[in-house]
PDB file of C-alpha atoms in Angstrom:
ATOM      1  CA  MET L   1      71.279 165.374 193.061  1.00 59.00           C
ATOM      2  CA  VAL L   2      68.209 165.397 190.861  1.00 61.00           C
ATOM      3  CA  ASP L   3      67.442 162.233 188.924  1.00 79.00           C
ATOM      4  CA  ILE L   4      67.056 162.605 185.119  1.00 83.00           C
ATOM      5  CA  THR L   5      63.573 161.087 185.357  1.00 84.00           C
ATOM      6  CA  GLN L   6      62.547 163.805 187.795  1.00 83.00           C
ATOM      7  CA  VAL L   7      63.848 166.456 185.415  1.00 83.00           C
ATOM      8  CA  LEU L   8      61.869 164.953 182.533  1.00 88.00           C
ATOM      9  CA  VAL L   9      58.704 164.781 184.625  1.00 86.00           C
ATOM     10  CA  GLY L  10      59.329 168.367 185.731  1.00 88.00           C
ATOM     11  CA  ARG L  11      59.513 169.385 182.071  1.00 90.00           C
ATOM     12  CA  PHE L  12      56.269 167.560 181.321  1.00 89.00           C
ATOM     13  CA  GLU L  13      54.565 169.372 184.186  1.00 89.00           C
ATOM     14  CA  PHE L  14      56.100 172.666 183.041  1.00 91.00           C
ATOM     15  CA  PHE L  15      54.536 172.259 179.596  1.00 91.00           C
ATOM     16  CA  GLY L  16      51.366 170.912 181.202  1.00 88.00           C
ATOM     17  CA  PHE L  17      50.981 174.221 183.029  1.00 90.00           C
ATOM     18  CA  VAL L  18      51.769 176.096 179.803  1.00 90.00           C
ATOM     19  CA  VAL L  19      48.884 174.275 178.111  1.00 87.00           C
ATOM     20  CA  LEU L  20      46.646 174.718 181.164  1.00 87.00           C
ATOM     21  CA  TYR L  21      47.055 178.481 181.186  1.00 88.00           C
ATOM     22  CA  ALA L  22      46.884 178.790 177.406  1.00 86.00           C
ATOM     23  CA  GLN L  23      43.524 177.021 177.512  1.00 85.00           C
ATOM     24  CA  ARG L  24      42.444 179.195 180.419  1.00 86.00           C
ATOM     25  CA  VAL L  25      43.164 182.556 178.770  1.00 87.00           C
ATOM     26  CA  ASN L  26      42.609 181.741 175.096  1.00 86.00           C
ATOM     27  CA  LEU L  27      38.968 182.809 175.084  1.00 89.00           C
ATOM     28  CA  SER L  28      39.640 185.968 177.086  1.00 89.00           C
ATOM     29  CA  ILE L  29      41.956 187.087 174.287  1.00 87.00           C
ATOM     30  CA  ALA L  30      39.954 185.765 171.335  1.00 88.00           C
ATOM     31  CA  ILE L  31      36.549 187.077 172.425  1.00 91.00           C
ATOM     32  CA  VAL L  32      37.622 190.625 171.554  1.00 87.00           C
ATOM     33  CA  SER L  33      37.697 189.703 167.858  1.00 86.00           C
ATOM     34  CA  MET L  34      34.893 187.139 168.009  1.00 90.00           C
ATOM     35  CA  VAL L  35      32.124 189.440 169.229  1.00 91.00           C
ATOM     36  CA  SER L  36      30.745 192.557 167.592  1.00 85.00           C
ATOM     37  CA  HIS L  37      30.765 195.321 170.162  1.00 73.00           C
ATOM     38  CA  THR L  38      28.841 197.837 168.061  1.00 66.00           C
ATOM     39  CA  HIS L  39      25.463 196.195 168.450  1.00 49.00           C
ATOM     40  CA  THR L  40      25.339 196.072 172.242  1.00 46.00           C
ATOM     41  CA  LYS L  41      22.426 197.969 173.716  1.00 52.00           C
ATOM     42  CA  ALA L  42      22.717 200.435 176.555  1.00 51.00           C
ATOM     43  CA  ASN L  43      21.397 199.281 179.876  1.00 52.00           C
ATOM     44  CA  SER L  44      17.946 200.774 180.446  1.00 49.00           C
ATOM     45  CA  SER L  45      18.653 201.285 184.143  1.00 55.00           C
ATOM     46  CA  LEU L  46      21.783 203.319 183.455  1.00 55.00           C
ATOM     47  CA  TYR L  47      21.489 207.052 184.116  1.00 55.00           C
ATOM     48  CA  MET L  48      23.899 209.392 182.438  1.00 58.00           C
ATOM     49  CA  ASN L  49      25.500 212.363 184.165  1.00 60.00           C
ATOM     50  CA  LEU L  50      25.747 215.038 181.522  1.00 62.00           C
ATOM     51  CA  SER L  51      28.668 217.425 181.749  1.00 61.00           C
ATOM     52  CA  THR L  52      30.554 219.750 179.477  1.00 64.00           C
ATOM     53  CA  THR L  53      34.079 218.869 178.465  1.00 63.00           C
ATOM     54  CA  HIS L  54      36.538 221.167 176.772  1.00 59.00           C
ATOM     55  CA  SER L  55      39.435 219.744 174.833  1.00 61.00           C
ATOM     56  CA  TYR L  56      42.454 221.604 173.601  1.00 62.00           C
ATOM     57  CA  LEU L  57      44.560 220.491 170.674  1.00 61.00           C
ATOM     58  CA  ASN L  58      48.277 221.152 170.621  1.00 62.00           C
ATOM     59  CA  THR L  59      49.707 220.918 167.123  1.00 65.00           C
ATOM     60  CA  THR L  60      53.285 220.839 165.975  1.00 64.00           C
ATOM     61  CA  LYS L  61      54.396 221.814 162.503  1.00 64.00           C
ATOM     62  CA  ALA L  62      57.428 220.298 160.843  1.00 62.00           C
ATOM     63  CA  PRO L  63      58.000 222.253 157.620  1.00 63.00           C
ATOM     64  CA  ASN L  64      60.957 220.135 156.479  1.00 66.00           C
ATOM     65  CA  LEU L  65      59.122 216.823 156.783  1.00 61.00           C
ATOM     66  CA  PRO L  66      57.138 215.808 153.699  1.00 63.00           C
ATOM     67  CA  GLU L  67      53.656 214.433 154.280  1.00 62.00           C
ATOM     68  CA  ASP L  68      54.375 211.073 152.644  1.00 63.00           C
ATOM     69  CA  LYS L  69      57.115 210.369 155.226  1.00 64.00           C
ATOM     70  CA  CYS L  70      54.615 210.264 158.099  1.00 60.00           C
ATOM     71  CA  PRO L  71      52.405 207.242 157.593  1.00 59.00           C
ATOM     72  CA  LYS L  72      48.857 207.573 158.790  1.00 63.00           C
ATOM     73  CA  LEU L  73      47.761 205.181 161.464  1.00 58.00           C
ATOM     74  CA  GLU L  74      44.696 203.256 160.476  1.00 62.00           C
ATOM     75  CA  ALA L  75      42.884 200.629 162.469  1.00 57.00           C
ATOM     76  CA  LYS L  76      41.826 197.559 160.553  1.00 63.00           C
ATOM     77  CA  GLU L  77      38.158 196.820 160.833  1.00 62.00           C
ATOM     78  CA  THR L  78      37.468 193.176 161.508  1.00 64.00           C
ATOM     79  CA  LYS L  79      34.147 191.511 160.997  1.00 77.00           C
ATOM     80  CA  ALA L  80      32.968 189.791 164.156  1.00 81.00           C
ATOM     81  CA  GLU L  81      31.052 186.549 163.860  1.00 88.00           C
ATOM     82  CA  PHE L  82      28.982 186.737 167.042  1.00 91.00           C
ATOM     83  CA  HIS L  83      26.553 189.330 168.353  1.00 91.00           C
ATOM     84  CA  TRP L  84      26.484 188.632 172.072  1.00 92.00           C
ATOM     85  CA  SER L  85      25.596 191.085 174.813  1.00 93.00           C
ATOM     86  CA  LYS L  86      28.197 192.061 177.402  1.00 93.00           C
ATOM     87  CA  GLU L  87      26.253 190.068 179.995  1.00 94.00           C
ATOM     88  CA  LEU L  88      26.386 186.916 177.866  1.00 95.00           C
ATOM     89  CA  GLU L  89      30.104 187.437 177.235  1.00 94.00           C
ATOM     90  CA  GLY L  90      30.641 187.697 180.977  1.00 94.00           C
ATOM     91  CA  LEU L  91      28.672 184.515 181.614  1.00 96.00           C
ATOM     92  CA  ILE L  92      30.645 182.614 178.980  1.00 96.00           C
ATOM     93  CA  LEU L  93      33.979 183.827 180.365  1.00 94.00           C
ATOM     94  CA  GLY L  94      32.874 183.167 183.944  1.00 95.00           C
ATOM     95  CA  ALA L  95      31.628 179.640 183.225  1.00 96.00           C
ATOM     96  CA  PHE L  96      35.217 178.407 183.123  1.00 94.00           C
ATOM     97  CA  PHE L  97      35.887 179.635 186.646  1.00 93.00           C
ATOM     98  CA  TRP L  98      32.650 178.189 188.021  1.00 94.00           C
ATOM     99  CA  GLY L  99      33.789 174.767 186.847  1.00 93.00           C
ATOM    100  CA  TYR L 100      37.355 175.431 187.963  1.00 92.00           C
ATOM    101  CA  LEU L 101      36.213 176.148 191.508  1.00 93.00           C
ATOM    102  CA  VAL L 102      34.173 172.956 191.878  1.00 94.00           C
ATOM    103  CA  LEU L 103      36.929 170.326 191.592  1.00 91.00           C
ATOM    104  CA  GLN L 104      39.785 171.917 193.537  1.00 91.00           C
ATOM    105  CA  VAL L 105      39.330 169.961 196.776  1.00 92.00           C
ATOM    106  CA  PRO L 106      37.852 166.793 195.209  1.00 94.00           C
ATOM    107  CA  GLY L 107      40.759 166.797 192.741  1.00 93.00           C
ATOM    108  CA  GLY L 108      43.238 166.683 195.601  1.00 92.00           C
ATOM    109  CA  ARG L 109      41.363 163.865 197.324  1.00 94.00           C
ATOM    110  CA  MET L 110      41.101 161.882 194.077  1.00 94.00           C
ATOM    111  CA  SER L 111      44.848 162.347 193.559  1.00 93.00           C
ATOM    112  CA  GLU L 112      45.536 160.916 197.004  1.00 92.00           C
ATOM    113  CA  LYS L 113      43.220 157.943 196.448  1.00 94.00           C
ATOM    114  CA  ILE L 114      43.872 156.834 192.852  1.00 95.00           C
ATOM    115  CA  GLY L 115      47.097 158.667 192.016  1.00 92.00           C
ATOM    116  CA  ALA L 116      47.881 162.055 190.538  1.00 91.00           C
ATOM    117  CA  LYS L 117      48.981 160.743 187.126  1.00 89.00           C
ATOM    118  CA  LYS L 118      45.609 159.125 186.506  1.00 92.00           C
ATOM    119  CA  VAL L 119      43.699 162.194 187.678  1.00 94.00           C
ATOM    120  CA  ILE L 120      45.720 164.494 185.413  1.00 90.00           C
ATOM    121  CA  ALA L 121      45.325 162.161 182.424  1.00 89.00           C
ATOM    122  CA  PHE L 122      41.597 161.604 182.943  1.00 92.00           C
ATOM    123  CA  ALA L 123      40.972 165.324 183.431  1.00 91.00           C
ATOM    124  CA  MET L 124      43.199 166.933 180.809  1.00 88.00           C
ATOM    125  CA  PHE L 125      42.373 164.656 177.871  1.00 90.00           C
ATOM    126  CA  PRO L 126      38.672 165.653 177.859  1.00 92.00           C
ATOM    127  CA  VAL L 127      39.753 169.279 178.322  1.00 92.00           C
ATOM    128  CA  ALA L 128      41.778 169.074 175.110  1.00 89.00           C
ATOM    129  CA  ILE L 129      38.837 167.548 173.214  1.00 94.00           C
ATOM    130  CA  LEU L 130      36.395 170.129 174.603  1.00 94.00           C
ATOM    131  CA  THR L 131      38.763 172.943 173.650  1.00 91.00           C
ATOM    132  CA  LEU L 132      38.811 171.630 170.080  1.00 93.00           C
ATOM    133  CA  LEU L 133      34.996 171.506 170.117  1.00 95.00           C
ATOM    134  CA  SER L 134      34.686 175.073 171.415  1.00 94.00           C
ATOM    135  CA  PRO L 135      34.354 176.781 167.991  1.00 93.00           C
ATOM    136  CA  ILE L 136      31.563 174.388 167.010  1.00 96.00           C
ATOM    137  CA  ALA L 137      29.817 174.974 170.340  1.00 96.00           C
ATOM    138  CA  ALA L 138      30.103 178.753 169.983  1.00 95.00           C
ATOM    139  CA  ARG L 139      28.544 178.644 166.515  1.00 95.00           C
ATOM    140  CA  THR L 140      25.795 176.268 167.663  1.00 96.00           C
ATOM    141  CA  ASP L 141      24.504 178.108 170.726  1.00 96.00           C
ATOM    142  CA  PRO L 142      26.140 180.511 173.206  1.00 96.00           C
ATOM    143  CA  TYR L 143      24.639 178.624 176.157  1.00 96.00           C
ATOM    144  CA  PHE L 144      26.028 175.339 174.839  1.00 97.00           C
ATOM    145  CA  PHE L 145      29.382 177.113 174.560  1.00 96.00           C
ATOM    146  CA  MET L 146      28.970 178.226 178.172  1.00 97.00           C
ATOM    147  CA  VAL L 147      28.482 174.586 179.242  1.00 97.00           C
ATOM    148  CA  ILE L 148      31.598 173.557 177.290  1.00 97.00           C
ATOM    149  CA  ARG L 149      33.626 176.290 179.019  1.00 96.00           C
ATOM    150  CA  GLY L 150      32.309 175.124 182.403  1.00 96.00           C
ATOM    151  CA  LEU L 151      33.352 171.544 181.636  1.00 96.00           C
ATOM    152  CA  ILE L 152      36.806 172.769 180.594  1.00 95.00           C
ATOM    153  CA  GLY L 153      37.036 174.524 183.951  1.00 94.00           C
ATOM    154  CA  LEU L 154      36.013 171.313 185.733  1.00 94.00           C
ATOM    155  CA  GLY L 155      38.805 169.389 184.034  1.00 93.00           C
ATOM    156  CA  GLU L 156      41.440 172.029 184.692  1.00 93.00           C
ATOM    157  CA  GLY L 157      40.373 172.418 188.312  1.00 93.00           C
ATOM    158  CA  VAL L 158      42.171 169.218 189.293  1.00 93.00           C
ATOM    159  CA  MET L 159      45.558 170.168 187.837  1.00 92.00           C
ATOM    160  CA  TYR L 160      46.941 172.167 190.775  1.00 90.00           C
ATOM    161  CA  PRO L 161      45.945 169.754 193.531  1.00 93.00           C
ATOM    162  CA  ALA L 162      47.028 166.783 191.421  1.00 93.00           C
ATOM    163  CA  ALA L 163      50.425 168.370 190.757  1.00 91.00           C
ATOM    164  CA  GLN L 164      50.889 169.011 194.480  1.00 91.00           C
ATOM    165  CA  ALA L 165      49.922 165.438 195.331  1.00 92.00           C
ATOM    166  CA  PHE L 166      52.203 164.136 192.590  1.00 90.00           C
ATOM    167  CA  TRP L 167      55.297 165.961 193.834  1.00 89.00           C
ATOM    168  CA  ALA L 168      54.475 165.234 197.491  1.00 89.00           C
ATOM    169  CA  ASN L 169      54.527 161.495 196.803  1.00 87.00           C
ATOM    170  CA  TRP L 170      57.206 161.304 194.157  1.00 85.00           C
ATOM    171  CA  ALA L 171      59.902 163.957 194.665  1.00 85.00           C
ATOM    172  CA  PRO L 172      62.549 163.604 197.365  1.00 86.00           C
ATOM    173  CA  PRO L 173      62.027 166.195 200.137  1.00 87.00           C
ATOM    174  CA  ASN L 174      65.320 168.002 199.486  1.00 88.00           C
ATOM    175  CA  GLU L 175      64.489 168.468 195.763  1.00 87.00           C
ATOM    176  CA  ARG L 176      60.727 168.990 196.013  1.00 88.00           C
ATOM    177  CA  SER L 177      60.719 172.796 196.121  1.00 89.00           C
ATOM    178  CA  ARG L 178      63.002 173.068 193.095  1.00 90.00           C
ATOM    179  CA  LEU L 179      60.903 170.646 191.028  1.00 88.00           C
ATOM    180  CA  ILE L 180      57.618 172.305 192.024  1.00 89.00           C
ATOM    181  CA  GLY L 181      59.056 175.737 191.247  1.00 90.00           C
ATOM    182  CA  PHE L 182      60.261 174.586 187.845  1.00 90.00           C
ATOM    183  CA  SER L 183      56.962 172.971 186.921  1.00 89.00           C
ATOM    184  CA  TYR L 184      54.952 176.021 188.052  1.00 89.00           C
ATOM    185  CA  ALA L 185      57.235 178.279 186.016  1.00 91.00           C
ATOM    186  CA  GLY L 186      55.200 177.167 182.999  1.00 88.00           C
ATOM    187  CA  ILE L 187      52.445 179.476 184.232  1.00 86.00           C
ATOM    188  CA  PHE L 188      54.685 182.522 183.975  1.00 88.00           C
ATOM    189  CA  PHE L 189      56.277 181.315 180.748  1.00 91.00           C
ATOM    190  CA  ILE L 190      52.939 181.410 178.913  1.00 86.00           C
ATOM    191  CA  PHE L 191      52.284 184.964 180.120  1.00 84.00           C
ATOM    192  CA  PHE L 192      55.743 185.948 178.888  1.00 87.00           C
ATOM    193  CA  CYS L 193      54.978 184.397 175.478  1.00 86.00           C
ATOM    194  CA  ILE L 194      51.624 186.190 175.293  1.00 81.00           C
ATOM    195  CA  ALA L 195      53.345 189.496 176.055  1.00 82.00           C
ATOM    196  CA  LEU L 196      55.954 188.865 173.346  1.00 84.00           C
ATOM    197  CA  LEU L 197      53.226 188.118 170.818  1.00 79.00           C
ATOM    198  CA  GLY L 198      51.510 191.390 171.673  1.00 71.00           C
ATOM    199  CA  LEU L 199      48.225 189.773 172.604  1.00 60.00           C
TER     200      LEU L 199
END
């Protein structure tokens, strides 16, 4: 039987993974509205293959349907704050994963040596602060923002190995798979929430 403390810790890890993935994907979603895509220049080394395309329009008439009953679809035009090239956008988005890659193995070793709870606390608290500083960094300099995203990736890189080390040392063997599965379900929960929000 699962202890109530284990259930509570499983819930904390569940929501920890929700926050982890929300912080991981937040910029990937927000950058679409943050950056003006009309100003980007074509790559000078790109060669175009010109071809002729024919399009055919199939129309349907509905004589009994008044025009005011069919609303016109209009896209809202949003004003983007940043004018970054596609290459710079890619570097900023990729900076997170560069940092994320660096501390995977060291995060597991640190969790074994000093304890997973301390590693998670010492890594995720700065990640939260850096995430709050991200808008200021983006407005200051895109390369400074890239460094901030890399540091966020560094902090989040220890979460998986620390969670594994935590459950390996703390959960009873017969309940370990259930507790790990529940805590990792937070990853899929955030994707479900994003889909419901239409993002």
